[in-house]
Tab-separated table of C-alpha atoms in Angstrom:
chain	number	residue	atom	x	y	z
A	22	MET	CA	0.000	0.000	0.000
A	23	ILE	CA	1.413	3.397	-0.942
A	24	GLU	CA	1.862	6.012	1.792
A	25	LEU	CA	0.430	9.193	0.297
A	26	ASP	CA	1.703	11.484	3.049
A	27	LYS	CA	5.310	10.438	2.433
A	28	LEU	CA	4.916	10.664	-1.328
A	29	LEU	CA	3.405	14.132	-0.993
A	30	THR	CA	6.363	15.254	1.096
A	31	LEU	CA	8.759	13.886	-1.531
A	32	ALA	CA	6.836	15.594	-4.348
A	33	GLU	CA	6.934	18.928	-2.486
A	34	ALA	CA	10.687	18.713	-1.931
A	35	THR	CA	11.266	17.640	-5.529
A	36	ALA	CA	9.162	20.477	-6.946
A	37	ARG	CA	11.025	23.018	-4.814
A	38	THR	CA	14.412	21.675	-5.936
A	39	ALA	CA	13.455	21.702	-9.618
A	40	GLY	CA	11.863	25.127	-9.309
A	41	ALA	CA	14.914	26.623	-7.631
A	42	ALA	CA	17.091	25.344	-10.478
A	43	LEU	CA	14.773	26.897	-13.055
A	44	ALA	CA	14.566	30.215	-11.211
A	45	LYS	CA	18.329	30.747	-11.198
A	46	ARG	CA	18.913	29.410	-14.717
A	47	SER	CA	19.895	31.946	-17.384
A	48	ASP	CA	20.057	29.597	-20.407
A	49	ARG	CA	16.959	29.708	-22.645
A	50	THR	CA	18.094	27.341	-25.417
A	51	ILE	CA	15.183	26.420	-27.711
A	52	ASN	CA	15.095	22.734	-28.691
A	53	PHE	CA	11.868	22.806	-30.687
A	54	GLU	CA	9.431	25.381	-32.015
A	55	SER	CA	6.191	25.059	-33.990
A	56	ALA	CA	3.381	27.444	-34.854
A	57	HIS	CA	1.805	27.142	-31.398
A	58	ASP	CA	4.360	25.408	-29.181
A	59	ILE	CA	7.922	25.691	-27.940
A	60	LYS	CA	10.300	23.469	-25.952
A	61	LEU	CA	13.421	24.536	-24.112
A	62	GLN	CA	16.441	22.610	-22.909
A	63	ALA	CA	15.349	23.781	-19.465
A	64	ASP	CA	12.231	21.571	-19.771
A	65	VAL	CA	14.370	18.490	-20.424
A	66	ASP	CA	16.875	19.215	-17.666
A	67	SER	CA	14.106	19.870	-15.152
A	68	GLU	CA	12.361	16.585	-15.970
A	69	THR	CA	15.637	14.681	-15.694
A	70	LEU	CA	16.163	16.119	-12.215
A	71	ILE	CA	12.599	15.303	-11.163
A	72	ARG	CA	12.817	11.727	-12.430
A	73	GLU	CA	16.047	11.203	-10.524
A	74	ARG	CA	14.367	12.350	-7.306
A	75	LEU	CA	11.219	10.275	-7.859
A	76	ALA	CA	13.135	7.126	-8.832
A	77	ARG	CA	13.365	6.061	-5.186
A	78	THR	CA	9.601	5.396	-5.202
A	79	LYS	CA	10.012	2.806	-7.983
A	80	LEU	CA	6.778	4.073	-9.540
A	81	PRO	CA	6.543	4.677	-13.299
A	82	VAL	CA	6.593	8.229	-14.639
A	83	ILE	CA	4.792	9.893	-17.525
A	84	GLY	CA	6.508	13.187	-18.334
A	85	GLU	CA	6.074	15.863	-20.963
A	86	GLU	CA	9.641	15.656	-22.253
A	87	ILE	CA	10.725	12.026	-21.833
A	88	GLY	CA	7.318	10.379	-22.199
A	89	GLY	CA	5.984	7.249	-20.555
A	90	ASP	CA	3.476	4.431	-20.913
A	91	ALA	CA	0.062	5.810	-21.926
A	92	GLY	CA	-1.389	2.412	-21.030
A	93	LEU	CA	-1.058	3.317	-17.347
A	94	LEU	CA	-4.278	5.323	-17.624
A	95	ALA	CA	-6.175	2.086	-18.213
A	96	ARG	CA	-4.520	0.130	-15.388
A	97	ASP	CA	-5.117	0.099	-11.637
A	98	GLU	CA	-1.646	1.129	-10.521
A	99	PRO	CA	-0.101	4.386	-9.338
A	100	TYR	CA	2.218	6.491	-11.487
A	101	TRP	CA	3.683	9.976	-11.549
A	102	ALA	CA	2.560	12.516	-14.166
A	103	VAL	CA	5.094	15.324	-14.455
A	104	ASP	CA	5.259	18.666	-16.213
A	105	PRO	CA	8.780	19.866	-15.402
A	106	LEU	CA	8.099	23.405	-16.633
A	107	ASP	CA	4.501	24.403	-17.247
A	108	GLY	CA	4.192	27.831	-18.806
A	109	THR	CA	7.321	27.418	-20.920
A	110	TYR	CA	6.603	30.414	-23.154
A	111	ASN	CA	6.024	32.615	-20.122
A	112	TYR	CA	9.361	31.394	-18.777
A	113	LEU	CA	11.104	32.114	-22.071
A	114	ARG	CA	9.808	35.685	-22.129
A	115	GLY	CA	10.421	36.364	-18.440
A	116	MET	CA	6.721	36.654	-17.622
A	117	PRO	CA	4.949	35.384	-14.492
A	118	GLY	CA	3.017	32.150	-14.841
A	119	ALA	CA	5.540	29.311	-14.841
A	120	CYS	CA	5.737	26.383	-12.446
A	121	VAL	CA	6.773	22.806	-11.742
A	122	SER	CA	3.881	20.330	-11.637
A	123	ILE	CA	4.053	16.838	-10.114
A	124	GLY	CA	0.971	14.632	-9.842
A	125	LEU	CA	0.390	11.087	-8.678
A	126	TRP	CA	-2.488	9.199	-10.312
A	127	ARG	CA	-3.931	5.704	-10.254
A	128	GLY	CA	-5.446	4.939	-13.646
A	129	ARG	CA	-7.635	7.955	-14.412
A	130	LYS	CA	-7.961	9.127	-10.809
A	131	PRO	CA	-5.736	11.736	-9.145
A	132	LEU	CA	-4.195	10.802	-5.799
A	133	LEU	CA	-2.076	13.864	-4.991
A	134	GLY	CA	-0.521	16.885	-6.612
A	135	VAL	CA	2.087	19.580	-6.082
A	136	VAL	CA	2.387	22.785	-8.101
A	137	PHE	CA	5.295	25.119	-7.342
A	138	ASP	CA	5.364	28.654	-8.742
A	139	PHE	CA	9.081	29.307	-8.387
A	140	TRP	CA	8.853	32.977	-9.409
A	141	ARG	CA	6.451	33.783	-6.561
A	142	ASP	CA	7.591	31.066	-4.115
A	143	GLU	CA	4.063	29.662	-3.927
A	144	LEU	CA	3.577	25.961	-3.216
A	145	PHE	CA	0.190	24.299	-3.685
A	146	ALA	CA	-0.113	20.729	-2.384
A	147	GLY	CA	-2.767	18.139	-1.602
A	148	GLY	CA	-5.181	15.636	-3.023
A	149	PRO	CA	-8.412	13.707	-2.393
A	150	GLY	CA	-8.561	12.895	1.307
A	151	LEU	CA	-5.450	14.994	1.944
A	152	GLY	CA	-7.012	18.432	1.737
A	153	CYS	CA	-5.252	21.295	0.002
A	154	THR	CA	-2.553	23.589	1.350
A	155	PHE	CA	-1.063	26.836	0.123
A	156	ASN	CA	2.476	27.379	1.422
A	157	GLY	CA	1.758	24.860	4.155
A	158	ARG	CA	-1.578	26.289	5.301
A	159	LYS	CA	-4.938	24.634	4.769
A	160	VAL	CA	-7.221	26.601	2.486
A	161	THR	CA	-10.952	27.319	2.531
A	162	PRO	CA	-11.653	28.551	-1.000
A	163	PRO	CA	-14.130	31.459	-1.344
A	164	TRP	CA	-15.728	30.117	-4.531
A	165	ALA	CA	-18.534	32.032	-6.224
A	166	LYS	CA	-22.004	30.527	-5.987
A	167	ASP	CA	-23.097	31.092	-9.582
A	168	LEU	CA	-21.777	31.875	-13.067
A	169	ALA	CA	-22.811	35.521	-12.849
A	170	HIS	CA	-20.125	36.075	-10.203
A	171	ALA	CA	-17.574	33.478	-11.302
A	172	VAL	CA	-14.096	33.883	-12.806
A	173	LEU	CA	-13.010	31.310	-15.393
A	174	CYS	CA	-9.424	30.435	-16.277
A	175	THR	CA	-8.898	28.907	-19.711
A	176	GLY	CA	-6.462	28.735	-22.604
A	177	PHE	CA	-5.630	27.564	-26.112
A	178	PRO	CA	-3.462	24.423	-25.886
A	179	SER	CA	-1.219	23.696	-28.854
A	180	GLY	CA	-3.492	20.887	-30.055
A	181	MET	CA	-6.709	22.900	-29.996
A	182	ASP	CA	-8.772	23.368	-33.160
A	183	ARG	CA	-8.490	27.055	-34.109
A	184	GLY	CA	-11.048	26.949	-36.918
A	185	THR	CA	-13.883	29.485	-36.954
A	186	THR	CA	-16.571	27.069	-35.767
A	187	ALA	CA	-14.440	25.706	-32.924
A	188	VAL	CA	-13.536	29.207	-31.728
A	189	GLN	CA	-17.184	30.304	-31.862
A	190	ASP	CA	-18.177	27.266	-29.790
A	191	PHE	CA	-15.406	28.095	-27.329
A	192	VAL	CA	-16.596	31.700	-26.964
A	193	GLY	CA	-20.138	30.452	-26.392
A	194	ARG	CA	-18.954	28.293	-23.482
A	195	VAL	CA	-16.787	30.848	-21.736
A	196	GLY	CA	-18.844	33.980	-22.407
A	197	ARG	CA	-21.288	33.264	-19.586
A	198	TYR	CA	-18.747	34.006	-16.855
A	199	LYS	CA	-18.286	37.348	-15.129
A	200	LYS	CA	-14.572	37.399	-15.995
A	201	ILE	CA	-12.232	35.262	-18.113
A	202	ARG	CA	-8.500	34.894	-17.542
A	203	MET	CA	-5.724	33.225	-19.569
A	204	ILE	CA	-2.451	32.900	-17.657
A	205	GLY	CA	-0.541	30.477	-19.892
A	206	SER	CA	-0.213	27.650	-17.372
A	207	ALA	CA	-2.875	24.972	-16.947
A	208	ALA	CA	-1.247	23.718	-13.749
A	209	LEU	CA	-1.394	27.146	-12.126
A	210	ALA	CA	-4.931	27.714	-13.390
A	211	CYS	CA	-6.063	24.552	-11.574
A	212	ALA	CA	-4.097	25.527	-8.479
A	213	TYR	CA	-5.840	28.906	-8.497
A	214	VAL	CA	-9.202	27.133	-8.582
A	215	ALA	CA	-8.117	24.995	-5.630
A	216	ILE	CA	-7.414	28.018	-3.419
A	217	GLY	CA	-10.240	30.196	-4.748
A	218	ARG	CA	-8.362	32.818	-6.754
A	219	VAL	CA	-10.605	31.776	-9.637
A	220	ASP	CA	-13.754	29.676	-9.624
A	221	ALA	CA	-13.400	27.393	-12.643
A	222	TYR	CA	-10.961	26.119	-15.251
A	223	TYR	CA	-11.812	24.788	-18.695
A	224	GLU	CA	-9.595	23.549	-21.503
A	225	GLU	CA	-9.915	21.046	-24.343
A	226	SER	CA	-7.221	18.655	-25.589
A	227	ILE	CA	-4.922	19.518	-22.701
A	228	LYS	CA	-2.237	16.974	-21.884
A	229	LEU	CA	-2.414	14.821	-18.766
A	230	TRP	CA	0.847	16.172	-17.324
A	231	ASP	CA	-0.428	19.760	-17.584
A	232	VAL	CA	-3.348	19.113	-15.244
A	233	ALA	CA	-2.493	15.956	-13.281
A	234	ALA	CA	-1.327	17.796	-10.169
A	235	GLY	CA	-3.850	20.604	-10.463
A	236	LEU	CA	-6.877	18.327	-10.670
A	237	ALA	CA	-5.694	16.522	-7.531
A	238	LEU	CA	-5.521	19.900	-5.783
A	239	VAL	CA	-9.059	20.849	-6.805
A	240	GLU	CA	-10.421	17.548	-5.523
A	241	GLY	CA	-8.392	17.946	-2.347
A	242	ALA	CA	-9.976	21.350	-1.782
A	243	GLY	CA	-13.460	19.873	-2.166
A	244	GLY	CA	-14.064	21.046	-5.713
A	245	PHE	CA	-15.527	19.344	-8.772
A	246	VAL	CA	-13.528	17.757	-11.607
A	247	ARG	CA	-14.626	16.329	-14.953
A	248	ALA	CA	-11.942	15.017	-17.317
A	249	GLY	CA	-12.987	13.323	-20.547
A	250	THR	CA	-10.754	11.494	-22.978
A	251	VAL	CA	-9.961	12.721	-26.487
A	252	LYS	CA	-10.432	10.091	-29.180
A	253	GLY	CA	-7.152	9.079	-30.765
A	254	HIS	CA	-5.070	10.959	-28.187
A	255	PRO	CA	-4.678	8.790	-25.059
A	256	LEU	CA	-2.790	11.415	-23.055
A	257	ALA	CA	-5.100	14.334	-23.914
A	258	LEU	CA	-8.124	15.380	-21.854
A	259	ASP	CA	-11.083	17.735	-22.084
A	260	VAL	CA	-11.185	19.232	-18.598
A	261	TRP	CA	-13.535	21.148	-16.355
A	262	ALA	CA	-12.466	21.875	-12.779
A	263	ALA	CA	-14.414	24.159	-10.480
A	264	GLY	CA	-15.313	24.939	-6.919
A	265	ARG	CA	-18.862	23.772	-7.603
A	266	GLU	CA	-20.383	21.638	-10.344
A	267	ASN	CA	-22.803	24.412	-11.315
A	268	LEU	CA	-19.806	26.585	-12.265
A	269	THR	CA	-18.902	24.258	-15.162
A	270	GLY	CA	-20.300	24.005	-18.677
């Protein structure tokens, strides 16, 4: 039986170590660039560090840079889902909104998550049955009660359909909220839901590692999560996460 408290402590320490390395790093070498995506050497180096730290658990890892076994989502066994640098483009441009994200899942269910915003020294940690903490303190999120007062965080992942019809459908979904925010990091968006900075998060075709930790945090805080699969893309999800189910689409 896995000991979630010990694994959470390890994930917190690992996220802080990786985040500290990213914060002091000056190299911004670009390894890959497409029309809507970019990868840095910093992403690879951060994941290598994280995998080395998590290796002691002997649990498999699915990571954004080095990959992993997508079949784990269909099996009843725990595994790590890691985004070593979420918000890479923000990081490249020196903008806020970058973090280290480490989640532990069993099949399609989150067990725990840690998101570390190394620019702001903010650590979000928790999971179902573990609660949710912000810099070590338990949180009671002040979520809105209805859409008319709710703030939605969303984004355009690299795999999203940007055709006219798809964008119109997207606007129809998000236009009902009082305010809409795009911060460039799915992990931080979920973490912000978990502590009540925003009330809901929505994104289509987002990768598992982007939201694995954040969805665990939302559930730990007592929020609502719905994550559907994307046909033909086993590691992509259509995600709603909110303080209350009535704040989702």
